[in-house]
Amino acid sequence: MEKPSSAAGSAEVRPVQQQDSLTVVDNRTGKRYELPIQNGCIRTNDLRKIKVNDDDFGLMSYDPAFLNTASCISKITFIDGDRGILRYRGYPIEVLAEKSTFLETAYLITHGELPNRSQLSDWAFHVTHHTFLHESIKKFLDGFHYDAHPMSMLISTVAALSTFYPESKDIFNAESRKKQTYRLLGKMPTIAAFSYRHSLGLPFVYPDNELSYTGNFLNMLFKTTEIKYRPNPALERALDILFILHADHEQNCSTSAMRGVGSSHADPYCATAAAAAALYGPLHGGANEAVLRMLMEIGSVQKVTEYIKRVKAGEGKLMGFGHRVYKNYDPRAKIIKRAAYEVFDVMGRNPLLDIALEVERIALEDEYFVSRRLYPNVDFYSGLIYQSMGLPMTMFPVLFAIGRTAGWIAQWEEMLLDPEQKIARPRQVYLGYGQRDYVSLDERI
Ligand code: CMC
């Protein structure tokens, strides 16, 4: 059976077979327990029946950072980190990046199937017709300081959408969810582009519904005095591929935030803002920004060896390397590396590319990285593409968020419709004080 490295099992939920069980002997009591195994998992709640005595709470599992805990059953994304496989709804990422558009992929992720021609045109129509922002949002954006980080602006503005669409709180209404899906996918690029224009002090560019999803985004970012903005097809396609590659990645930090916040039945704008906030960190979606800063700090090909020595000595990490799930070359990194060359053909070679290639070459041969199975991840080359397109580093996590919105929405809906899910609420192991006598302020030393 095909078995993903980070989740519970393959696409089908298998019935429990007689032999699918785990026998546990509790050496504290000598008692034996049979725990059913389904989809490669035991139910952690079954451990609760393992008790020393009747007053005992029961055994728990301790898993900081969820290294080996499946929190849900999902049918959206399959990853095999050892073999470097990533599939959305069964379709390999390489095929989608070659043959599909981002909007088609977003439909696949949110609906479970690829759209036919009429479904796709209907979908594109609805998403496109939700790209405009309420005029008051412009005033809201204007309130940010000129050097506000666009990711902070995006997070706050997405949360603010909740105040414009209070009906989004009706989360168990399928029609309402559909509407919020159009809005979130449609408005993310507009918020992102407006945040960018605000940081430059440039007027906002309104959406152009005749352009593709990604072409319109480029229009809102870069249009100046021309009557009609015509995106460069190579850049439009490269950015569309980047959105496809970032569209979902199963239960990562931001998706877990989306599911966790959504599990309290918060509206999808607040949950998406929380997910975007989780994405902002340099260990997650902020890594592409950190990669560029690292490459600039290294400064030249000659200084790469010295820099890697410092990383190995524990002075920081090699940004864009390593992954919780991939212990092989991240399949997205391979596709991005190819797309990078296509962008450089149009925009000229990014001078940081040579430093990046040297970092990759040395790290892939170095025992430190080889033994820890640290390979370039999705963020290693994406920043170079964005920079070559003329985007500042602060916009990199924002671009990640645009693509990932498709996955967040799909995962949020899957969580809401899963009858087994409840409000997310992990247990803890308490190792603090037992009950203590209160000492009044005058008596404290
Ligand atoms: N540079 C140097 N050493 C590293 C790196 C790195 N980038 N990543 C991991 N290690 C070492 C780590 O120090 C540890 O060594 P030791 O066993 O001696 O203590 C070992 O490799 C295992 O690392 P870990 O911290 O247990 O791995 P993790 O699964 O907790 O962390 C990670 C995964 C992605 C947070 C981490 O690899 C990292 O910080 N990478 C750099 C940041 C980065 O590129 N993030 C983008 C991830 S891809 C985009 C996304 O999906 O968000």
CSV table of C-alpha atoms in Angstrom, one decimal, residues 4 47 61 137 139 161 187 273 297 305 308 339 383 399 420:
chain,number,residue,atom,x,y,z
A,4,PRO,CA,2.6,8.9,2.8
A,47,LEU,CA,-4.6,4.8,25.0
A,61,SER,CA,0.8,10.4,23.8
A,137,ILE,CA,-10.7,48.9,2.3
A,139,LYS,CA,-8.9,53.9,3.2
A,161,LEU,CA,-12.9,41.5,5.3
A,187,LYS,CA,-9.5,39.5,-3.4
A,273,ALA,CA,-5.9,35.8,8.5
A,297,GLU,CA,24.8,38.4,3.0
A,305,THR,CA,32.2,27.7,1.7
A,308,ILE,CA,28.4,26.9,5.1
A,339,ALA,CA,10.8,28.3,-14.2
A,383,GLY,CA,12.7,34.3,-4.3
A,399,LEU,CA,2.9,35.7,-3.1
A,420,GLU,CA,-15.2,13.4,13.5
